[in-house]
Amino acid sequence: MPFDCGDVYLSDQARQDALDQMNKIRSEVALGQFHAWNLLPTANNMMKLKWDCNLEQMAHNATEYCSRYHPQASLTYGINYHRGDVFDSSELNLSSSILSSIKKWSNIPNIMWPNRNIFNGNLELADFANLVFANTTAVGCSNTKCSSRTSVACVFSGPEILTGTLVYNSGNPCLNDTKCGTSGYCELGLCIDEGEPEPAPTPAPVQPLSPVIINCPTVEFDSTFRTTALGMHNNFRSLVARGLARNGDQPNENAPPSSQMDLLVYDCNAEQIAFNHVKSCVKQPSPLPSGSEYSENIHNLQTTPTDILGVLQNAISTWTQELEANGIPSNMIFINELDKRLKKVVTNVTKIIWGSSRTVGCATQLCNGFYLTSCLYRKPVNVIGQNIYNIGAVCSTCPAGVNNCDGNVGLCSW
């Protein structure tokens, strides 16, 4: 299709290829098929991007001198920028350099997508957040070769995404044209606006929101620490509950879906007990008081350039990786053999995905040469002979009631 931008900077084919790639990413997000470290939730009313010649001109201006510095975004337009070496095979073709840059911006397999889709300031996610920002309806890209360098920029009609901005609303994507207004239609989970001059429908309201605040008496940790701990646990439980988590017990096998996987809430008392342990810097499981209602996961990380949030993320990721790396029999029954394993340990991840578990609280401490992290879970967990979780259709045995389970998340409210 002709874009009527002229062929001064890009061919129409290059424009179409770039647009198709960005809309493919947006479609995967909208349909709940895009993986970061976790699977991103589905999106409600995400628009398909159109190409804008004025934005292309702005992108060309940003790349003209192949600056080493990222061009300044604004409250009106967001911008992604990449400067590469033409001797890099991915940068040899100027047209393909745009596609290569889009691939770099969307390559986030080891990064945790933030809770509730609220941008948390993680610079590694900033470019991707621009790509899938629900308020964005148009884009224009360009590139320039400067001696041994190439530079690529894409300018978006949506504003710069700041910390605290809701990137998109979770919800059901369009499945047919009725959700896309009188002058729009649905294509692969994206609404396409054919209305003139005003867009229809407008995306679901997307505006800066305050993150969920979790306050506890322990002053050593803030709400971001707690929401990260809670979010990582619930995100992994969601993957398992929906049958999307890889199980290493058999080749190419996922753990079976759960009919009832409860949504966790944060436990301040557990945090305090965990903190009492980690500040002792004893690497062994803590001697919990007799009759304690908690069970513990612990993790130590040799001192590395990071902060307590990075340490926490490392610990939880290490525990959850046990499922794929070591495997659990697909009947999901916690047997004595699992409890006694000296190799291929899974007793940390089983606590995380114990279906009836409802609370978690965590703490981290910098010790002499290492970080110590503890997370506590209310018993009963890891009970010999019991189901780790109930296998069945997602949400099918959640407690009765309104909004008892969102099938896109797979976790039961209680």
CSV table of C-alpha atoms in Angstrom, one decimal:
chain,number,residue,atom,x,y,z
A,1,MET,CA,0.0,0.0,0.0
A,2,PRO,CA,1.4,3.5,-0.8
A,3,PHE,CA,2.1,5.6,2.2
A,4,ASP,CA,2.5,8.9,0.3
A,5,CYS,CA,5.6,9.8,2.2
A,6,GLY,CA,7.9,9.8,-0.8
A,7,ASP,CA,11.0,7.6,-1.1
A,8,VAL,CA,13.6,10.1,0.2
A,9,TYR,CA,14.3,8.1,3.4
A,10,LEU,CA,12.5,4.8,3.1
A,11,SER,CA,10.8,2.7,0.5
A,12,ASP,CA,7.1,1.8,1.0
A,13,GLN,CA,8.2,-1.8,1.5
A,14,ALA,CA,10.5,-0.9,4.3
A,15,ARG,CA,7.7,1.1,5.9
A,16,GLN,CA,5.3,-1.8,5.6
A,17,ASP,CA,7.8,-4.3,7.0
A,18,ALA,CA,8.5,-2.1,10.1
A,19,LEU,CA,4.8,-1.5,10.7
A,20,ASP,CA,3.9,-5.2,10.3
A,21,GLN,CA,6.6,-6.1,12.8
A,22,MET,CA,5.5,-3.6,15.5
A,23,ASN,CA,1.8,-4.6,15.0
A,24,LYS,CA,2.7,-8.3,15.3
A,25,ILE,CA,4.3,-7.5,18.7
A,26,ARG,CA,1.2,-5.5,19.8
A,27,SER,CA,-1.1,-8.4,18.6
A,28,GLU,CA,0.9,-10.9,20.6
A,29,VAL,CA,0.6,-8.7,23.7
A,30,ALA,CA,-3.1,-8.1,23.2
A,31,LEU,CA,-3.8,-11.9,22.8
A,32,GLY,CA,-1.7,-12.8,25.9
A,33,GLN,CA,1.0,-14.6,23.8
A,34,PHE,CA,4.0,-12.4,24.5
A,35,HIS,CA,6.7,-13.6,26.9
A,36,ALA,CA,9.0,-11.4,28.9
A,37,TRP,CA,10.3,-13.2,32.0
A,38,ASN,CA,6.6,-13.8,32.6
A,39,LEU,CA,3.7,-14.0,30.2
A,40,LEU,CA,2.2,-10.5,29.7
A,41,PRO,CA,-1.5,-10.2,30.4
A,42,THR,CA,-4.0,-9.7,27.6
A,43,ALA,CA,-4.8,-6.2,26.6
A,44,ASN,CA,-8.2,-4.5,26.3
A,45,ASN,CA,-8.8,-2.3,23.2
A,46,MET,CA,-5.2,-2.0,21.9
A,47,MET,CA,-5.1,-0.2,18.6
A,48,LYS,CA,-3.3,-1.3,15.5
A,49,LEU,CA,-0.6,1.3,14.6
A,50,LYS,CA,-0.7,3.4,11.4
A,51,TRP,CA,2.2,4.9,9.7
A,52,ASP,CA,2.6,8.7,9.9
A,53,CYS,CA,4.8,10.6,7.5
A,54,ASN,CA,5.3,13.5,9.9
A,55,LEU,CA,6.5,11.1,12.6
A,56,GLU,CA,8.9,9.6,10.0
A,57,GLN,CA,10.3,13.1,9.3
A,58,MET,CA,10.9,13.6,13.1
A,59,ALA,CA,12.6,10.2,13.2
A,60,HIS,CA,14.8,11.1,10.3
A,61,ASN,CA,15.8,14.3,12.1
A,62,ALA,CA,16.7,12.3,15.2
A,63,THR,CA,19.0,9.9,13.2
A,64,GLU,CA,20.6,12.5,10.9
A,65,TYR,CA,24.0,12.6,12.7
A,66,CYS,CA,24.0,9.2,14.3
A,67,SER,CA,24.4,10.7,17.7
A,68,ARG,CA,25.6,8.5,20.5
A,69,TYR,CA,23.0,10.1,22.8
A,70,HIS,CA,19.3,9.1,22.9
A,71,PRO,CA,17.2,11.9,21.4
A,72,GLN,CA,14.9,13.7,23.9
A,73,ALA,CA,11.4,12.4,24.1
A,74,SER,CA,8.5,14.7,25.1
A,75,LEU,CA,5.1,14.9,26.7
A,76,THR,CA,3.7,14.7,23.1
A,77,TYR,CA,5.9,12.1,21.4
A,78,GLY,CA,7.8,9.0,22.6
A,79,ILE,CA,10.9,7.9,20.8
A,80,ASN,CA,13.0,4.7,20.5
A,81,TYR,CA,16.6,5.1,19.3
A,82,HIS,CA,19.3,2.6,18.4
A,83,ARG,CA,22.8,3.2,17.1
A,84,GLY,CA,24.7,0.3,15.6
A,85,ASP,CA,27.9,-0.7,13.8
A,86,VAL,CA,27.5,-1.3,10.1
A,87,PHE,CA,30.0,-4.1,10.4
A,88,ASP,CA,27.5,-5.9,12.6
A,89,SER,CA,25.8,-8.3,10.2
A,90,SER,CA,22.4,-7.3,11.5
A,91,GLU,CA,23.1,-3.7,10.4
A,92,LEU,CA,24.4,-4.3,6.9
A,93,ASN,CA,21.1,-3.4,5.1
A,94,LEU,CA,19.7,-0.1,6.1
A,95,SER,CA,16.1,-1.3,5.6
A,96,SER,CA,16.8,-4.4,7.8
A,97,SER,CA,18.4,-2.2,10.4
A,98,ILE,CA,15.0,-0.9,11.4
A,99,LEU,CA,13.7,-4.4,11.8
A,100,SER,CA,16.8,-5.4,13.8
A,101,SER,CA,16.2,-2.4,16.1
A,102,ILE,CA,12.6,-3.3,16.7
A,103,LYS,CA,13.8,-6.9,17.5
A,104,LYS,CA,16.3,-5.4,20.1
A,105,TRP,CA,13.6,-3.2,21.7
A,106,SER,CA,11.3,-6.2,22.1
A,107,ASN,CA,13.9,-8.7,23.3
A,108,ILE,CA,13.0,-8.8,27.0
A,109,PRO,CA,12.9,-12.6,27.9
A,110,ASN,CA,14.8,-12.1,31.2
A,111,ILE,CA,13.0,-9.0,32.4
A,112,MET,CA,10.0,-9.1,34.7
A,113,TRP,CA,7.0,-7.2,33.3
A,114,PRO,CA,5.7,-4.9,36.0
A,115,ASN,CA,2.7,-5.6,38.2
A,116,ARG,CA,-0.6,-4.2,36.8
A,117,ASN,CA,1.2,-3.1,33.6
A,118,ILE,CA,2.4,0.1,35.4
A,119,PHE,CA,5.8,1.2,34.1
A,120,ASN,CA,8.3,0.9,37.0
A,121,GLY,CA,11.1,3.0,35.6
A,122,ASN,CA,13.2,0.0,34.4
A,123,LEU,CA,15.2,1.4,31.5
A,124,GLU,CA,15.5,-2.1,30.0
A,125,LEU,CA,11.7,-2.0,29.5
A,126,ALA,CA,11.3,1.6,28.3
A,127,ASP,CA,11.7,0.9,24.5
A,128,PHE,CA,9.3,-2.1,24.7
A,129,ALA,CA,6.8,-0.1,26.7
A,130,ASN,CA,6.8,2.5,23.9
A,131,LEU,CA,6.0,-0.2,21.3
A,132,VAL,CA,2.9,-1.5,23.2
A,133,PHE,CA,1.6,1.7,24.8
A,134,ALA,CA,-2.1,1.6,24.3
A,135,ASN,CA,-2.5,5.4,23.8
A,136,THR,CA,-0.3,5.2,20.7
A,137,THR,CA,-2.1,5.0,17.4
A,138,ALA,CA,0.6,6.0,14.9
A,139,VAL,CA,4.4,5.6,14.3
A,140,GLY,CA,7.1,6.7,11.9
A,141,CYS,CA,10.6,5.4,11.7
A,142,SER,CA,13.8,6.3,9.8
A,143,ASN,CA,17.5,5.4,9.7
A,144,THR,CA,20.7,7.0,8.6
A,145,LYS,CA,24.2,5.6,7.7
A,146,CYS,CA,27.1,7.7,9.0
A,147,SER,CA,30.5,6.3,8.0
A,148,SER,CA,30.8,3.1,10.1
A,149,ARG,CA,27.6,3.6,12.0
A,150,THR,CA,23.9,3.4,11.5
A,151,SER,CA,21.2,5.0,13.6
A,152,VAL,CA,17.5,4.1,13.8
A,153,ALA,CA,14.7,6.0,15.4
A,154,CYS,CA,11.0,5.4,15.7
A,155,VAL,CA,8.7,8.2,16.9
A,156,PHE,CA,5.3,7.4,18.4
A,157,SER,CA,2.2,9.4,18.6
A,158,GLY,CA,1.9,8.6,22.3
A,159,PRO,CA,3.8,10.6,24.9
A,160,GLU,CA,7.0,9.6,26.6
A,161,ILE,CA,6.2,6.9,29.2
A,162,LEU,CA,7.2,8.0,32.7
A,163,THR,CA,7.4,5.9,35.9
A,164,GLY,CA,3.9,5.2,37.1
A,165,THR,CA,2.3,5.3,33.7
A,166,LEU,CA,-0.2,2.5,32.9
A,167,VAL,CA,1.1,1.0,29.7
A,168,TYR,CA,-2.1,-0.7,28.8
A,169,ASN,CA,-5.3,-2.0,30.5
A,170,SER,CA,-5.5,-5.7,31.1
A,171,GLY,CA,-8.7,-7.3,29.8
A,172,ASN,CA,-10.2,-9.2,27.0
A,173,PRO,CA,-8.9,-8.3,23.5
A,174,CYS,CA,-11.3,-7.7,20.6
A,175,LEU,CA,-12.5,-11.0,19.1
A,176,ASN,CA,-14.9,-9.4,16.6
A,177,ASP,CA,-15.7,-6.0,15.1
A,178,THR,CA,-18.4,-5.1,17.7
A,179,LYS,CA,-15.7,-4.1,20.3
A,180,CYS,CA,-14.0,-1.7,17.9
A,181,GLY,CA,-16.8,0.9,17.4
A,182,THR,CA,-18.9,1.8,14.5
A,183,SER,CA,-16.0,2.8,12.2
A,184,GLY,CA,-13.5,0.2,13.2
A,185,TYR,CA,-12.9,-3.5,13.0
A,186,CYS,CA,-10.9,-6.2,14.8
A,187,GLU,CA,-7.8,-8.0,13.5
A,188,LEU,CA,-5.7,-10.4,15.6
A,189,GLY,CA,-6.7,-8.8,18.8
A,190,LEU,CA,-6.1,-5.2,17.6
A,191,CYS,CA,-8.8,-2.6,16.8
A,192,ILE,CA,-8.2,-0.9,13.4
A,193,ASP,CA,-9.7,2.6,13.2
A,194,GLU,CA,-11.2,3.5,9.8
A,195,GLY,CA,-13.0,6.6,11.1
A,196,GLU,CA,-12.3,10.1,10.0
A,197,PRO,CA,-11.4,12.5,11.4
A,198,GLU,CA,-11.7,11.3,15.0
A,199,PRO,CA,-10.5,7.8,16.0
A,200,ALA,CA,-13.1,5.3,17.0
A,201,PRO,CA,-12.9,3.7,19.4
A,202,THR,CA,-10.5,5.5,21.6
A,203,PRO,CA,-8.3,3.1,23.6
A,204,ALA,CA,-9.4,2.3,27.1
A,205,PRO,CA,-8.4,5.2,29.4
A,206,VAL,CA,-4.7,5.0,30.0
A,207,GLN,CA,-3.2,7.5,32.4
A,208,PRO,CA,-0.6,7.7,35.1
A,209,LEU,CA,-1.7,5.7,38.1
A,210,SER,CA,-0.2,5.3,41.5
A,211,PRO,CA,1.3,1.8,42.1
A,212,VAL,CA,-0.3,-0.4,44.7
A,213,ILE,CA,1.1,0.5,48.1
A,214,ILE,CA,1.9,-2.3,50.6
A,215,ASN,CA,2.9,-0.9,54.0
A,216,CYS,CA,4.4,-3.0,56.8
A,217,PRO,CA,6.1,-2.0,60.1
A,218,THR,CA,9.5,-3.2,58.8
A,219,VAL,CA,11.2,0.0,57.6
A,220,GLU,CA,14.1,-1.7,55.8
A,221,PHE,CA,11.8,-2.6,52.9
A,222,ASP,CA,9.6,-0.3,50.8
A,223,SER,CA,6.4,-0.9,48.9
A,224,THR,CA,8.3,-1.6,45.6
A,225,PHE,CA,10.2,-4.4,47.3
A,226,ARG,CA,6.9,-6.0,48.5
A,227,THR,CA,5.0,-5.6,45.3
A,228,THR,CA,7.9,-7.1,43.4
A,229,ALA,CA,7.9,-10.1,45.7
A,230,LEU,CA,4.2,-10.5,45.5
A,231,GLY,CA,4.0,-9.9,41.8
A,232,MET,CA,6.7,-12.4,40.9
A,233,HIS,CA,5.1,-15.1,43.0
A,234,ASN,CA,1.6,-14.5,41.5
A,235,ASN,CA,2.9,-14.2,38.0
A,236,PHE,CA,4.6,-17.6,38.2
A,237,ARG,CA,1.5,-19.1,39.9
A,238,SER,CA,-0.5,-17.7,37.0
A,239,LEU,CA,1.7,-19.3,34.4
A,240,VAL,CA,1.4,-22.7,36.1
A,241,ALA,CA,-2.3,-22.4,36.7
A,242,ARG,CA,-2.9,-21.7,33.0
A,243,GLY,CA,-0.7,-24.6,31.9
A,244,LEU,CA,2.0,-22.3,30.4
A,245,ALA,CA,5.0,-23.2,32.6
A,246,ARG,CA,7.5,-25.7,31.3
A,247,ASN,CA,7.9,-28.8,33.5
A,248,GLY,CA,11.3,-30.5,33.1
A,249,ASP,CA,10.1,-33.9,34.2
A,250,GLN,CA,9.5,-35.0,30.5
A,251,PRO,CA,10.8,-33.4,27.3
A,252,ASN,CA,8.6,-30.6,25.9
A,253,GLU,CA,6.1,-30.9,28.7
A,254,ASN,CA,4.3,-28.1,30.5
A,255,ALA,CA,3.0,-28.4,34.0
A,256,PRO,CA,-0.8,-29.3,33.9
A,257,PRO,CA,-3.3,-26.4,34.5
A,258,SER,CA,-4.8,-25.9,37.9
A,259,SER,CA,-8.5,-25.9,38.7
A,260,GLN,CA,-7.8,-23.8,41.8
A,261,MET,CA,-4.7,-21.8,42.3
A,262,ASP,CA,-5.3,-19.1,44.9
A,263,LEU,CA,-4.1,-15.5,44.6
A,264,LEU,CA,-1.4,-14.6,47.1
A,265,VAL,CA,-1.5,-11.6,49.3
A,266,TYR,CA,1.4,-10.0,51.2
A,267,ASP,CA,2.0,-11.0,54.8
A,268,CYS,CA,3.8,-8.4,56.9
A,269,ASN,CA,4.3,-10.8,59.8
A,270,ALA,CA,6.0,-13.3,57.5
A,271,GLU,CA,8.3,-10.4,56.3
A,272,GLN,CA,9.3,-9.6,59.9
A,273,ILE,CA,10.1,-13.2,60.7
A,274,ALA,CA,12.1,-13.5,57.4
A,275,PHE,CA,14.0,-10.3,58.3
A,276,ASN,CA,14.8,-11.6,61.7
A,277,HIS,CA,16.5,-14.6,60.0
A,278,VAL,CA,18.4,-12.8,57.2
A,279,LYS,CA,19.9,-10.2,59.4
A,280,SER,CA,21.5,-13.0,61.4
A,281,CYS,CA,23.3,-13.9,58.1
A,282,VAL,CA,23.0,-17.6,58.8
A,283,LYS,CA,22.8,-19.4,55.4
A,284,GLN,CA,20.8,-22.4,56.8
A,285,PRO,CA,17.0,-22.4,57.1
A,286,SER,CA,16.0,-20.4,60.2
A,287,PRO,CA,15.0,-22.2,63.4
A,288,LEU,CA,11.4,-21.1,63.2
A,289,PRO,CA,9.6,-21.1,66.6
A,290,SER,CA,8.1,-24.4,67.6
A,291,GLY,CA,4.6,-24.7,66.1
A,292,SER,CA,5.4,-21.9,63.6
A,293,GLU,CA,2.7,-21.5,60.9
A,294,TYR,CA,5.4,-20.8,58.2
A,295,SER,CA,7.7,-22.7,55.9
A,296,GLU,CA,10.7,-21.0,54.4
A,297,ASN,CA,12.7,-20.6,51.1
A,298,ILE,CA,16.2,-19.2,51.5
A,299,HIS,CA,18.7,-18.2,48.9
A,300,ASN,CA,22.2,-16.7,49.1
A,301,LEU,CA,23.9,-14.7,46.3
A,302,GLN,CA,27.6,-13.8,46.3
A,303,THR,CA,28.1,-10.0,46.5
A,304,THR,CA,27.6,-8.5,43.0
A,305,PRO,CA,26.8,-5.0,41.7
A,306,THR,CA,23.1,-4.9,42.5
A,307,ASP,CA,20.5,-3.7,45.0
A,308,ILE,CA,18.1,-5.6,47.3
A,309,LEU,CA,15.4,-5.5,44.5
A,310,GLY,CA,17.8,-7.3,42.1
A,311,VAL,CA,18.7,-9.8,44.9
A,312,LEU,CA,15.1,-10.5,45.5
A,313,GLN,CA,14.4,-11.0,41.8
A,314,ASN,CA,17.4,-13.3,41.5
A,315,ALA,CA,16.2,-15.4,44.5
A,316,ILE,CA,12.6,-15.9,43.3
A,317,SER,CA,13.8,-16.6,39.7
A,318,THR,CA,16.2,-19.2,41.0
A,319,TRP,CA,13.4,-21.0,42.9
A,320,THR,CA,10.9,-20.9,40.1
A,321,GLN,CA,13.5,-22.3,37.6
A,322,GLU,CA,13.4,-25.5,39.6
A,323,LEU,CA,10.2,-26.6,37.8
A,324,GLU,CA,11.8,-26.4,34.3
A,325,ALA,CA,15.3,-27.5,35.3
A,326,ASN,CA,14.5,-30.4,37.6
A,327,GLY,CA,10.9,-31.4,37.0
A,328,ILE,CA,8.0,-32.7,39.0
A,329,PRO,CA,5.9,-35.8,38.1
A,330,SER,CA,2.9,-34.6,36.1
A,331,ASN,CA,0.3,-35.9,38.6
A,332,MET,CA,1.5,-33.0,40.9
A,333,ILE,CA,1.5,-35.1,44.1
A,334,PHE,CA,4.1,-34.2,46.6
A,335,ILE,CA,5.7,-37.5,47.4
A,336,ASN,CA,8.6,-38.4,49.7
A,337,GLU,CA,11.0,-38.7,46.8
A,338,LEU,CA,10.5,-35.0,46.0
A,339,ASP,CA,11.1,-34.0,49.6
A,340,LYS,CA,14.3,-36.1,49.9
A,341,ARG,CA,16.0,-35.2,46.7
A,342,LEU,CA,19.6,-34.1,47.1
A,343,LYS,CA,19.9,-33.3,43.4
A,344,LYS,CA,17.2,-31.8,41.1
A,345,VAL,CA,15.7,-30.1,44.1
A,346,VAL,CA,12.1,-28.8,43.7
A,347,THR,CA,11.1,-28.1,47.3
A,348,ASN,CA,11.4,-24.3,46.8
A,349,VAL,CA,9.2,-24.1,43.7
A,350,THR,CA,6.6,-26.4,45.2
A,351,LYS,CA,6.1,-23.9,48.1
A,352,ILE,CA,5.6,-21.2,45.5
A,353,ILE,CA,3.0,-23.1,43.5
A,354,TRP,CA,1.2,-24.8,46.4
A,355,GLY,CA,-2.3,-24.3,45.2
A,356,SER,CA,-4.0,-23.5,48.6
A,357,SER,CA,-1.2,-21.2,49.7
A,358,ARG,CA,-2.5,-17.7,50.1
A,359,THR,CA,0.3,-15.5,51.7
A,360,VAL,CA,4.0,-14.7,51.2
A,361,GLY,CA,6.4,-12.3,52.9
A,362,CYS,CA,10.1,-11.8,52.0
A,363,ALA,CA,13.3,-10.1,53.3
A,364,THR,CA,16.8,-9.6,52.0
A,365,GLN,CA,20.0,-8.7,53.8
A,366,LEU,CA,23.6,-7.8,52.7
A,367,CYS,CA,26.0,-9.9,54.8
A,368,ASN,CA,29.7,-10.2,54.7
A,369,GLY,CA,30.4,-11.1,51.0
A,370,PHE,CA,26.9,-12.3,50.2
A,371,TYR,CA,23.2,-11.4,50.2
A,372,LEU,CA,20.7,-13.6,52.0
A,373,THR,CA,17.0,-13.8,51.0
A,374,SER,CA,14.2,-15.5,52.8
A,375,CYS,CA,10.5,-15.8,51.8
A,376,LEU,CA,8.0,-17.4,54.1
A,377,TYR,CA,4.7,-19.2,53.2
A,378,ARG,CA,1.9,-20.2,55.5
A,379,LYS,CA,1.5,-23.9,56.1
A,380,PRO,CA,0.4,-26.3,55.0
A,381,VAL,CA,2.8,-26.5,52.1
A,382,ASN,CA,5.0,-29.5,51.0
A,383,VAL,CA,2.9,-32.0,52.8
A,384,ILE,CA,3.8,-35.6,51.8
A,385,GLY,CA,1.0,-37.3,49.9
A,386,GLN,CA,-1.0,-34.2,49.1
A,387,ASN,CA,-1.6,-32.5,45.8
A,388,ILE,CA,0.8,-29.6,45.1
A,389,TYR,CA,-2.2,-28.2,43.4
A,390,ASN,CA,-5.5,-29.6,42.0
A,391,ILE,CA,-5.3,-30.4,38.3
A,392,GLY,CA,-8.2,-29.4,36.0
A,393,ALA,CA,-9.7,-26.7,33.8
A,394,VAL,CA,-8.5,-23.3,34.8
A,395,CYS,CA,-10.5,-21.7,37.6
A,396,SER,CA,-13.1,-24.5,37.5
A,397,THR,CA,-13.1,-25.2,41.3
A,398,CYS,CA,-12.5,-21.7,42.6
A,399,PRO,CA,-14.8,-20.6,45.4
A,400,ALA,CA,-18.2,-19.5,44.2
A,401,GLY,CA,-18.8,-15.7,44.0
A,402,VAL,CA,-18.6,-12.7,41.7
A,403,ASN,CA,-15.2,-12.1,40.2
A,404,ASN,CA,-13.9,-15.3,41.8
A,405,CYS,CA,-11.4,-15.8,39.0
A,406,ASP,CA,-10.1,-14.1,35.9
A,407,GLY,CA,-9.4,-16.7,33.3
A,408,ASN,CA,-6.7,-14.6,31.8
A,409,VAL,CA,-4.8,-14.8,35.1
A,410,GLY,CA,-6.0,-18.2,36.3
A,411,LEU,CA,-5.8,-17.3,40.1
A,412,CYS,CA,-8.8,-17.7,42.4
A,413,SER,CA,-9.9,-14.8,44.6
A,414,TRP,CA,-11.0,-15.8,48.2
